[in-house]
Short mmCIF file of C-alpha atoms and ligand atoms in Angstrom, two decimals:
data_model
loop_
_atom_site.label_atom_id
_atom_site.label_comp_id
_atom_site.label_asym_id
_atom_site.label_seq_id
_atom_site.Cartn_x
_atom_site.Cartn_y
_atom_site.Cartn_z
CA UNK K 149 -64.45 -36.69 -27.87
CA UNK K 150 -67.39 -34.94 -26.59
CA UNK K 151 -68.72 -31.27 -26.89
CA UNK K 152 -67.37 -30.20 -22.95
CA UNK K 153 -64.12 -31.56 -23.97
CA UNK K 154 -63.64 -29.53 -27.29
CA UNK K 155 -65.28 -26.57 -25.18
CA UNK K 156 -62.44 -27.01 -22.99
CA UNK K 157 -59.64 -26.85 -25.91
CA UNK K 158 -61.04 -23.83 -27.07
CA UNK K 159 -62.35 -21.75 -24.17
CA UNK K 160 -58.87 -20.46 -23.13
CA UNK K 161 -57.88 -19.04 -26.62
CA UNK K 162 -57.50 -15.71 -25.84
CA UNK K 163 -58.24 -12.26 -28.14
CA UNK K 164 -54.92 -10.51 -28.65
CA UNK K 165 -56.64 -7.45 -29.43
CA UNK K 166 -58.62 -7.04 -26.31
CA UNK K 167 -56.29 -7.35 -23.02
CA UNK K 168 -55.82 -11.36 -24.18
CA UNK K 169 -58.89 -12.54 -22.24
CA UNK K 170 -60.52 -15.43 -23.37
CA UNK K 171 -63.15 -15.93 -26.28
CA UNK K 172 -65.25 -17.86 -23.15
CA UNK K 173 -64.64 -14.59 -21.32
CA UNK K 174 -65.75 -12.20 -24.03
CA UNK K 175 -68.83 -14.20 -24.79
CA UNK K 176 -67.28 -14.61 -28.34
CA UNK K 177 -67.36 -18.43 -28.19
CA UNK K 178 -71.59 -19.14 -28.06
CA UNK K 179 -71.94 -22.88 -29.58
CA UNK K 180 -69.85 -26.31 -30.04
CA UNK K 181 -71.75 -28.96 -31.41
CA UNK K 182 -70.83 -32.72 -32.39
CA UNK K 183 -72.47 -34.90 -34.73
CA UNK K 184 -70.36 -38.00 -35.70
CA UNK K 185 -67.15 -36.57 -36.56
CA UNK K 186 -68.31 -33.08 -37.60
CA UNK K 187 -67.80 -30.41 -34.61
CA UNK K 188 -69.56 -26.70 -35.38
CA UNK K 189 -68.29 -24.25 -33.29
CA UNK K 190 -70.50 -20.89 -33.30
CA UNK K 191 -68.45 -17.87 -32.21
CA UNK K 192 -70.53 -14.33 -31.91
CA UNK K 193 -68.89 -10.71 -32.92
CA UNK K 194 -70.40 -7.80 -32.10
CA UNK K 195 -71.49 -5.49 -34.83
CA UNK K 196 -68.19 -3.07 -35.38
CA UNK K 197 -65.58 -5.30 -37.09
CA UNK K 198 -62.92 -7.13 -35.72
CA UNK K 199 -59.80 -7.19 -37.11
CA UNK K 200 -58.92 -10.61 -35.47
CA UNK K 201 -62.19 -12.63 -36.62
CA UNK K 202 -60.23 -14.68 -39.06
CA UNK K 203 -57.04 -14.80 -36.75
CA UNK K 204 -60.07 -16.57 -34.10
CA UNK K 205 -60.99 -19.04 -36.37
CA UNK K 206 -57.73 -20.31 -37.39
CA UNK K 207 -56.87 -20.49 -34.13
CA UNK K 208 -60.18 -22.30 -32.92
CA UNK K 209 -59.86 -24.93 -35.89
CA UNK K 210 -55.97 -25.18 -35.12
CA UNK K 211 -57.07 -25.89 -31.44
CA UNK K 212 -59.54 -28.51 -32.44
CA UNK K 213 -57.90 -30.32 -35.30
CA UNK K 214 -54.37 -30.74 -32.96
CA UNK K 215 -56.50 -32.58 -30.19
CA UNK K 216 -59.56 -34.56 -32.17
CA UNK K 217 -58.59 -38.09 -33.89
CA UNK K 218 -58.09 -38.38 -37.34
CA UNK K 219 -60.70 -37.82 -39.98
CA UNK K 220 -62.87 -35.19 -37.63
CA UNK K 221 -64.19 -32.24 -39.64
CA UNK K 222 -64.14 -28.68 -38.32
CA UNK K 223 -66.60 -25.94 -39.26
CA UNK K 224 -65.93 -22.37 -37.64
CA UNK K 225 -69.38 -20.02 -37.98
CA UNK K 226 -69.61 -16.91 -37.26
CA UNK K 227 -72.84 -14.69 -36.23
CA UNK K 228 -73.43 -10.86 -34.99
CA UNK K 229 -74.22 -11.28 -31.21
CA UNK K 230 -76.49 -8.97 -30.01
CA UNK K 231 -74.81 -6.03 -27.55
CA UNK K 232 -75.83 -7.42 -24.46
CA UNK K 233 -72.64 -8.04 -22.16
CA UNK K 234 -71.60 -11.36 -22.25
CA UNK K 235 -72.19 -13.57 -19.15
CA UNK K 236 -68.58 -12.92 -17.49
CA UNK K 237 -66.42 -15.66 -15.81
CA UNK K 238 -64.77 -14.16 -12.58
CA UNK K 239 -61.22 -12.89 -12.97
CA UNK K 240 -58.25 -14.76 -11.69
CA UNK K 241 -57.69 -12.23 -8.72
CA UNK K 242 -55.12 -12.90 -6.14
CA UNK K 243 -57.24 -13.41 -3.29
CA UNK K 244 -56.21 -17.06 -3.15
CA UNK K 245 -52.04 -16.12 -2.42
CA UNK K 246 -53.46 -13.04 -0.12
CA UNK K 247 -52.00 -15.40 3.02
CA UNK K 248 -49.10 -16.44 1.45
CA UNK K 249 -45.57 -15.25 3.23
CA UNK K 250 -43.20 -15.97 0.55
CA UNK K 251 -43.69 -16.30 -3.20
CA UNK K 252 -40.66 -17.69 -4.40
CA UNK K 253 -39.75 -18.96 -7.86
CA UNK K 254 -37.33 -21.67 -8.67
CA UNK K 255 -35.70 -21.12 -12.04
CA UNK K 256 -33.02 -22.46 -14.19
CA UNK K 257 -31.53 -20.95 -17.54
CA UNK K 258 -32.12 -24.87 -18.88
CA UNK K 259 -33.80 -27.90 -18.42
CA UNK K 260 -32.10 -31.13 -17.04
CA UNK K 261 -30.14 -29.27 -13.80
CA UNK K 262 -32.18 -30.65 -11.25
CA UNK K 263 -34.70 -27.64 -10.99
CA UNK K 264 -37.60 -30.19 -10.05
CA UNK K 265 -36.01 -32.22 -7.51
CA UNK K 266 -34.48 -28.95 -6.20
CA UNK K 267 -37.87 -27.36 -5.51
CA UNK K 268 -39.32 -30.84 -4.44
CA UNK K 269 -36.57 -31.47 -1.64
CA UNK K 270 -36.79 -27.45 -0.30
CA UNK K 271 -40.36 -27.20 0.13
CA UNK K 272 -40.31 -31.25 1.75
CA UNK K 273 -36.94 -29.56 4.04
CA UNK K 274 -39.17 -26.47 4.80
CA UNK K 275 -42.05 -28.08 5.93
CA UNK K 276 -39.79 -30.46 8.33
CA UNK K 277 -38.54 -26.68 9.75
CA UNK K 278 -41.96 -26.53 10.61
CA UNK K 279 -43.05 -24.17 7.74
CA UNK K 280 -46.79 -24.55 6.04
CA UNK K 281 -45.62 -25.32 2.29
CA UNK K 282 -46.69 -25.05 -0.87
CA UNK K 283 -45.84 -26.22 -4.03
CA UNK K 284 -47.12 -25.39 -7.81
CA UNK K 285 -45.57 -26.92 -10.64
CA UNK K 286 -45.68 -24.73 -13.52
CA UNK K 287 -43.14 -26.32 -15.52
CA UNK K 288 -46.52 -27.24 -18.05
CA UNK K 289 -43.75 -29.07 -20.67
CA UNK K 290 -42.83 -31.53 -18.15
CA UNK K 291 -44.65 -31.54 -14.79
CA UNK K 292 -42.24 -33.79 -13.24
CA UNK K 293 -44.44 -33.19 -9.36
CA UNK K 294 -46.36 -35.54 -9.54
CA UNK K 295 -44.03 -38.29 -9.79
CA UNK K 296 -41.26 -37.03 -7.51
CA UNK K 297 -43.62 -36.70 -4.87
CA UNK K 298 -45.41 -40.26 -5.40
CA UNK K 299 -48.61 -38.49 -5.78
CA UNK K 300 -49.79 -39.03 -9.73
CA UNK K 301 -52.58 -40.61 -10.19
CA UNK K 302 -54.19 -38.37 -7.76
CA UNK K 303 -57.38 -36.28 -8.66
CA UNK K 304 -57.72 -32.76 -6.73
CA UNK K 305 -61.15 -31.88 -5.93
CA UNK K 306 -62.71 -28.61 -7.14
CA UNK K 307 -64.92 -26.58 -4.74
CA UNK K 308 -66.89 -23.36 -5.27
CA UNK K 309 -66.47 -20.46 -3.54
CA UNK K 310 -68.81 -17.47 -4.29
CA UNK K 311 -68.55 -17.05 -7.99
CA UNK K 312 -65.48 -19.26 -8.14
CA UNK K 313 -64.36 -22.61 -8.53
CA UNK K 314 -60.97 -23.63 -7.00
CA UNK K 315 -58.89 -26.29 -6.69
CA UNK K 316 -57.63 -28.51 -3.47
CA UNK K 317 -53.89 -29.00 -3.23
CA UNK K 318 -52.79 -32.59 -2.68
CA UNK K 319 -51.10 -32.87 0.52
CA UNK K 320 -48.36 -35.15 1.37
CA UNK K 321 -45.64 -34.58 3.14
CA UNK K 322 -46.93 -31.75 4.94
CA UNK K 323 -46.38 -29.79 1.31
CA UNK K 324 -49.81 -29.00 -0.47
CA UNK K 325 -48.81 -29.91 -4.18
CA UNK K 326 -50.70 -28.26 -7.17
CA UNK K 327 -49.50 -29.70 -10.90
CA UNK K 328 -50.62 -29.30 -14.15
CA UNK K 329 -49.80 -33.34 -14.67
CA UNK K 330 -52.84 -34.02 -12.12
CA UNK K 331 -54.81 -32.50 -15.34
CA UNK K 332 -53.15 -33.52 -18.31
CA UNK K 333 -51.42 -36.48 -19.70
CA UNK K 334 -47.64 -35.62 -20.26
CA UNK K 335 -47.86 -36.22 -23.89
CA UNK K 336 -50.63 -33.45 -23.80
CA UNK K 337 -48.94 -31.44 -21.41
CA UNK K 338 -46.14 -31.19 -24.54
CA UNK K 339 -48.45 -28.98 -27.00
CA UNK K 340 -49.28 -26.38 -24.03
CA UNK K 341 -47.95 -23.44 -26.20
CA UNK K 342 -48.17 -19.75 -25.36
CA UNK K 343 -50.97 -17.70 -24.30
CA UNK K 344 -52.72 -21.08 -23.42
CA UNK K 345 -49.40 -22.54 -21.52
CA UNK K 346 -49.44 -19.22 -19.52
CA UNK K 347 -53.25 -18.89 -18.48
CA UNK K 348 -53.10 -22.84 -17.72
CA UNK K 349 -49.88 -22.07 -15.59
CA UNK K 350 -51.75 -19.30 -13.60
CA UNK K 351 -54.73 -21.16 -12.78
CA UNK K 352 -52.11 -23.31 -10.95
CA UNK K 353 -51.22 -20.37 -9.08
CA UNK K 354 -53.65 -18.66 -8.38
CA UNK K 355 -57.33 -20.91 -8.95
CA UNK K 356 -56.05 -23.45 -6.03
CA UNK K 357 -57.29 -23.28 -2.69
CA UNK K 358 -53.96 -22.97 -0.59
CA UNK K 359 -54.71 -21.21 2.61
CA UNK K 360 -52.42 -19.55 4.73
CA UNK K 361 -48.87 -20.46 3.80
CA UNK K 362 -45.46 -19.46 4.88
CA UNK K 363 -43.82 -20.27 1.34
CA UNK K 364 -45.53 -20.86 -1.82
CA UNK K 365 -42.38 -22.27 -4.37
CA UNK K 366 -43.46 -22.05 -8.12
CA UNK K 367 -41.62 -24.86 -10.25
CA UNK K 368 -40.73 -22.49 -12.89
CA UNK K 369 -40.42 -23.98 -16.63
CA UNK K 370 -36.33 -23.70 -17.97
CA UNK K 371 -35.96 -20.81 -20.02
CA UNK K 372 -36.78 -17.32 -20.18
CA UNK K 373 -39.78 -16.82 -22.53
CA UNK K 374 -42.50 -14.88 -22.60
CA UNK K 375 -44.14 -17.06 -20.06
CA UNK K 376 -41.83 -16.03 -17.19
CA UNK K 377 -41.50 -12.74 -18.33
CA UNK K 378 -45.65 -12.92 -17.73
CA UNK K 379 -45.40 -14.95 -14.81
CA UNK K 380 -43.26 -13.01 -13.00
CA UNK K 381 -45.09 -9.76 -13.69
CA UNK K 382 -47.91 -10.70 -12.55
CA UNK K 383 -47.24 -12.85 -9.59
CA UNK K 384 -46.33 -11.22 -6.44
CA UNK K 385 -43.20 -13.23 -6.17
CA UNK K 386 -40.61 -12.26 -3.35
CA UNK K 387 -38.14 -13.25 -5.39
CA UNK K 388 -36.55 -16.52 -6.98
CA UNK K 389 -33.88 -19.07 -6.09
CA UNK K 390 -31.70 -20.04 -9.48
CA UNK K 391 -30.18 -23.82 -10.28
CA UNK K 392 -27.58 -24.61 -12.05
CA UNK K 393 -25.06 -27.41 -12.15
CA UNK K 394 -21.55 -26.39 -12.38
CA UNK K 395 -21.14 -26.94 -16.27
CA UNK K 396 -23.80 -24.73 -16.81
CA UNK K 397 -22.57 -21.47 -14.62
CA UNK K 398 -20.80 -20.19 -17.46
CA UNK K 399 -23.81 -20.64 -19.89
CA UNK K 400 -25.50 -17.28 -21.07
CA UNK K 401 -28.75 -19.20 -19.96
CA UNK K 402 -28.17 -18.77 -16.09
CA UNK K 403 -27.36 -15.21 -17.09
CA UNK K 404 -30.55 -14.50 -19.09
CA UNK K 405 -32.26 -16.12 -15.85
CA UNK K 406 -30.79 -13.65 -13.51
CA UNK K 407 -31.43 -10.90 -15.82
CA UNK K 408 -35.52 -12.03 -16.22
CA UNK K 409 -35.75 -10.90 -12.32
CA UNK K 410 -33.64 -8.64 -11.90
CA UNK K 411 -34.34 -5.99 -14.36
CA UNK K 412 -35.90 -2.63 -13.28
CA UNK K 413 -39.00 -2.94 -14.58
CA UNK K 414 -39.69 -6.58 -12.95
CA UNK K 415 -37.36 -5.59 -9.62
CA UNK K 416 -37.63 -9.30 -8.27
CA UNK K 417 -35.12 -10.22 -6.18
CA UNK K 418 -32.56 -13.31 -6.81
CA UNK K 419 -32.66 -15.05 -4.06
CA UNK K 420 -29.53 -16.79 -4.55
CA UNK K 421 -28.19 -19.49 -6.50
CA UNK K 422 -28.08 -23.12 -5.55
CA UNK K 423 -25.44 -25.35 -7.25
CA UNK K 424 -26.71 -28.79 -7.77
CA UNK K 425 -24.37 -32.05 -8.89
CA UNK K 426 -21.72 -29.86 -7.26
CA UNK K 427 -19.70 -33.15 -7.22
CA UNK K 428 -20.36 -36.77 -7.40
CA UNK K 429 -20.16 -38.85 -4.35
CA UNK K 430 -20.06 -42.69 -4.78
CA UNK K 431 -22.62 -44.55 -2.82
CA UNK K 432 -19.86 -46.93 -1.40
CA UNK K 433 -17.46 -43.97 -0.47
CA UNK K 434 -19.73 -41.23 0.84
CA UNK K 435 -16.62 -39.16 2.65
CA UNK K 436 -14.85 -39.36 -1.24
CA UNK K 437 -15.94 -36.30 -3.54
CA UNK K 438 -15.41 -36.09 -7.34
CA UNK K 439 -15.84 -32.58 -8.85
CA UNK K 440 -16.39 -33.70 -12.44
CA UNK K 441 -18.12 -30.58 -13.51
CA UNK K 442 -15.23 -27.95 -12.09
CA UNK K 443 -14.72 -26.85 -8.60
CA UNK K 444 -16.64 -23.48 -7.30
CA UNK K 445 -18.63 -22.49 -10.11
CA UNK K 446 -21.84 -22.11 -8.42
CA UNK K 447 -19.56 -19.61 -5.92
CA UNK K 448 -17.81 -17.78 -8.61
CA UNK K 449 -21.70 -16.96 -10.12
CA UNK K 450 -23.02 -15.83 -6.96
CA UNK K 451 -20.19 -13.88 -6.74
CA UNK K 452 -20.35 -12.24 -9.82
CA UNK K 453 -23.72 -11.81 -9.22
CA UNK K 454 -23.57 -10.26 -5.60
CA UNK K 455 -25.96 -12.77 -4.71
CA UNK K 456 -25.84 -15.78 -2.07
CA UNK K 457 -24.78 -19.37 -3.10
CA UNK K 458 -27.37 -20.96 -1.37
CA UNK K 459 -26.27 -24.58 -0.98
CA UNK K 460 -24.43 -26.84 -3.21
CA UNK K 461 -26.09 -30.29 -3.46
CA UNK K 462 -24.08 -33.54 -4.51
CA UNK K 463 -24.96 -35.72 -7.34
CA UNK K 464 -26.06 -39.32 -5.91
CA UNK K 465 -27.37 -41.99 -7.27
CA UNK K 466 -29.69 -42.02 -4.42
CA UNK K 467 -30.94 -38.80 -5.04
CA UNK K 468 -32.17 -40.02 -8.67
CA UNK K 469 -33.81 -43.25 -7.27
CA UNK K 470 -35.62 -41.00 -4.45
CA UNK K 471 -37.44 -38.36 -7.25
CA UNK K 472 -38.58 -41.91 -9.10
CA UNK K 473 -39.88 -43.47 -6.62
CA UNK K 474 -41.69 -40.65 -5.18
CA UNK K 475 -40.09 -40.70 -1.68
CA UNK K 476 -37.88 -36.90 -1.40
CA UNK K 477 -34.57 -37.12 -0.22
CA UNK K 478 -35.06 -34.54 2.20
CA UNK K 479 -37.27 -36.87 4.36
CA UNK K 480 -34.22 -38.38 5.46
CA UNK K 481 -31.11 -38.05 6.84
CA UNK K 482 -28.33 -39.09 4.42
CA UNK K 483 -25.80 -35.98 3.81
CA UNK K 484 -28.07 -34.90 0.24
CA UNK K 485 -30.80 -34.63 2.64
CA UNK K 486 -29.12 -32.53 4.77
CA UNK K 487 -27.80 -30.57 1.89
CA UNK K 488 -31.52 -29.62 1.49
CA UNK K 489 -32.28 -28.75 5.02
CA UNK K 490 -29.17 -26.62 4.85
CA UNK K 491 -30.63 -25.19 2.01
CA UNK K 492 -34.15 -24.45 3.86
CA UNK K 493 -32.51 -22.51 6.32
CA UNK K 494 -30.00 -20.43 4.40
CA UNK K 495 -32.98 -19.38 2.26
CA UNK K 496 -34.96 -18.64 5.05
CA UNK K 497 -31.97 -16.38 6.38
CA UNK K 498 -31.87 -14.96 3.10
CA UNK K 499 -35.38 -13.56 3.31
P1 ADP M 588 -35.13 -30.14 -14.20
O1 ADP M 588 -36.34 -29.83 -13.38
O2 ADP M 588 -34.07 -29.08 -14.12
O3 ADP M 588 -35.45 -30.50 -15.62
P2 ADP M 588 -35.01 -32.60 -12.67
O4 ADP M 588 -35.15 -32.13 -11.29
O5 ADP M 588 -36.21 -33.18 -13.34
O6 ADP M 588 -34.41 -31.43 -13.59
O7 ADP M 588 -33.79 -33.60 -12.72
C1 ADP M 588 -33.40 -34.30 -13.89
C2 ADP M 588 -32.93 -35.70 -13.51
O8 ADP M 588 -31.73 -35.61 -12.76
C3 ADP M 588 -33.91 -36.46 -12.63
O9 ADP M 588 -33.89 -37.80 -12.99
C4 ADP M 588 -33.35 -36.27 -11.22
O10 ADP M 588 -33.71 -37.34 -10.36
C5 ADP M 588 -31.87 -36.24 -11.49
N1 ADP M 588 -31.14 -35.42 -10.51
C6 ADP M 588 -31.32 -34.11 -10.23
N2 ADP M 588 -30.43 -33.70 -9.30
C7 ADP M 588 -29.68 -34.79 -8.94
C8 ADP M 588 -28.60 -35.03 -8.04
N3 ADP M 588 -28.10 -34.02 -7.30
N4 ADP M 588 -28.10 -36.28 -7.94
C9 ADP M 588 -28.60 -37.27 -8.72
N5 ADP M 588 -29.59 -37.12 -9.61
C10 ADP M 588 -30.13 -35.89 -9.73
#
């Protein structure tokens, strides 16, 4: 443990009571020091009192003690700063998706439907259309990117621009990839929680370097928390695209999804709906389909929905074996992969 990394747990806790930006950003966090196994972090209030000091120090000591091994001791100080403005760290504008086409989230009501591999294969299927592609994955709980795409272990750069530093996209593929897992270990990636899981999720958005791009997908995490409902509001998303497998149409999950984007005050548009493990095909028999989950679900959703099905991808065993070992089905030209190009272009008409 050293004082940067401890600076780094705590820099992003944010001040509910002032527009949530950071105690880094307010100039409230001044100090960390380590000596042995004793950390002293120094945070600065101004004069008029702050209802949320104590609420900042819990949270600081909370943020410290959950990452630093066993037997470290914490103290929180506290000291009147003097007015001067703090030194301020640029805002996350949106200057970096200004050449972006398409902003399109990929969402699911739950985890487990195939929500990764979907986004994986379209934006691999896009950029064989010929499209410049990008991907973040902002699924923080379990950035499954990295893997699917045979790229973890790989370290993006950070360059500065102006009063900025951003991040380079990993390219392979001919899909710039952005992931939270190129940052954090997955078992670390677990505790993201909340304000800290959302401004993390952001910088993958918007602090990375991506250039012009046609489509910019954003590997949504499952659910509909308060991290989508801020994600969505403040990403110019053109809309989203929703999975689901056909045992899970009926679930009041996919519903909630739909309902995240489409209501009035967020006005996103669904996309449509893509069904994935629509039926199982043995690798053996590839003309035989079994619809284990039900027949037509994904169509009746769409349906009820009044929005597209998009595509309905099959459940193969190759598909699996392609998202471990890092090599997307859509590079080739079995009938899954196809089911993603199909996909590319029906979302393309869609738009
Ligand atoms: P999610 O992002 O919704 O949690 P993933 O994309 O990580 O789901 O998929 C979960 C698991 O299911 C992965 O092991 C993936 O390879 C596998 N999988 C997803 N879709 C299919 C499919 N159509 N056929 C076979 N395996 C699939």
């Amino acid at each position: 443990m050293t004082e940067k990394e401890i600076f780094g747990w705590i820099a992003g806790i944010q001040h509910p009571g002032r527009e949530d930006k950071t105690i880094a950003e307010l100039g409230i966090l001044q100090e960390v020091s380590l000596e042995g196994s004793s950390v002293t972090v120094t945070l600065a209030f101004p004069k008029r009192p702050d209802a949320l000091k104590n609420y900042l120090v819990g949270a600081v000591k909370a943020a410290i003690y959950r990452e630093a091994p066993e037997g470290t001791s914490v103290e929180v100080k506290t000291v009147v700063s003097d007015p001067a403005p703090a030194k301020k760290t640029p805002e996350l504008g949106l200057d970096q998706v200004a050449n972006v086409g398409h902003i399109i989230g990929v969402a699911s009501g739950k985890g487990g439907v195939g929500k990764s591999t979907v986004a994986v294969n379209l934006a691999v299927a896009l950029a064989r259309q010929g499209f410049r592609v990008g991907l973040a994955d902002a699924d923080v709980y379990g950035p499954s990117v990295p893997m699917m795409t045979g790229t973890d272990g790989s370290v993006p750069e950070m360059v500065r621009e102006g009063e900025q530093d951003l991040i380079v996209p990993v390219e392979k593929f001919g899909v710039k990839w952005m992931s939270i897992g190129y940052f954090a270990s997955p078992e670390r990636a677990l505790i993201w929680r909340g304000p800290m899981a959302c401004s993390a999720l952001k910088q993958m958005i918007l602090q990375v370097k991506w250039g012009p791009l046609d489509f910019l997908l954003v590997d949504l995490p499952p659910g509909t928390g308060d991290i989508h409902i801020s994600l969505v509001n403040d990403i110019p998303m053109t809309g989203a695209v929703i999975v689901t497998t056909p045992q899970a149409v009926a679930l009041a999950d996919v519903r909630k999804g739909i309902d995240l984007f489409q209501n009035p005050a967020v006005g996103r548009r669904i996309l449509g709906v893509v069904e994935n493990m629509a039926w199982f095909t043995p690798e053996e028999h590839p003309s035989e389909k079994y619809f284990i989950f039900g027949k037509e679900g994904g169509e009746r959703m769409a349906d009820e929905f009044g929005v597209p099905l998009l595509a309905r991808i099959p459940l193969v065993q190759s598909l699996r074996e392609s998202g471990d070992s890092g090599e997307p089905a859509a590079l080739g030209t079995r009938p899954d992969s196809l089911a993603f190009l199909s996909l590319a272009s029906a979302l393309t008409e869609a738009l």
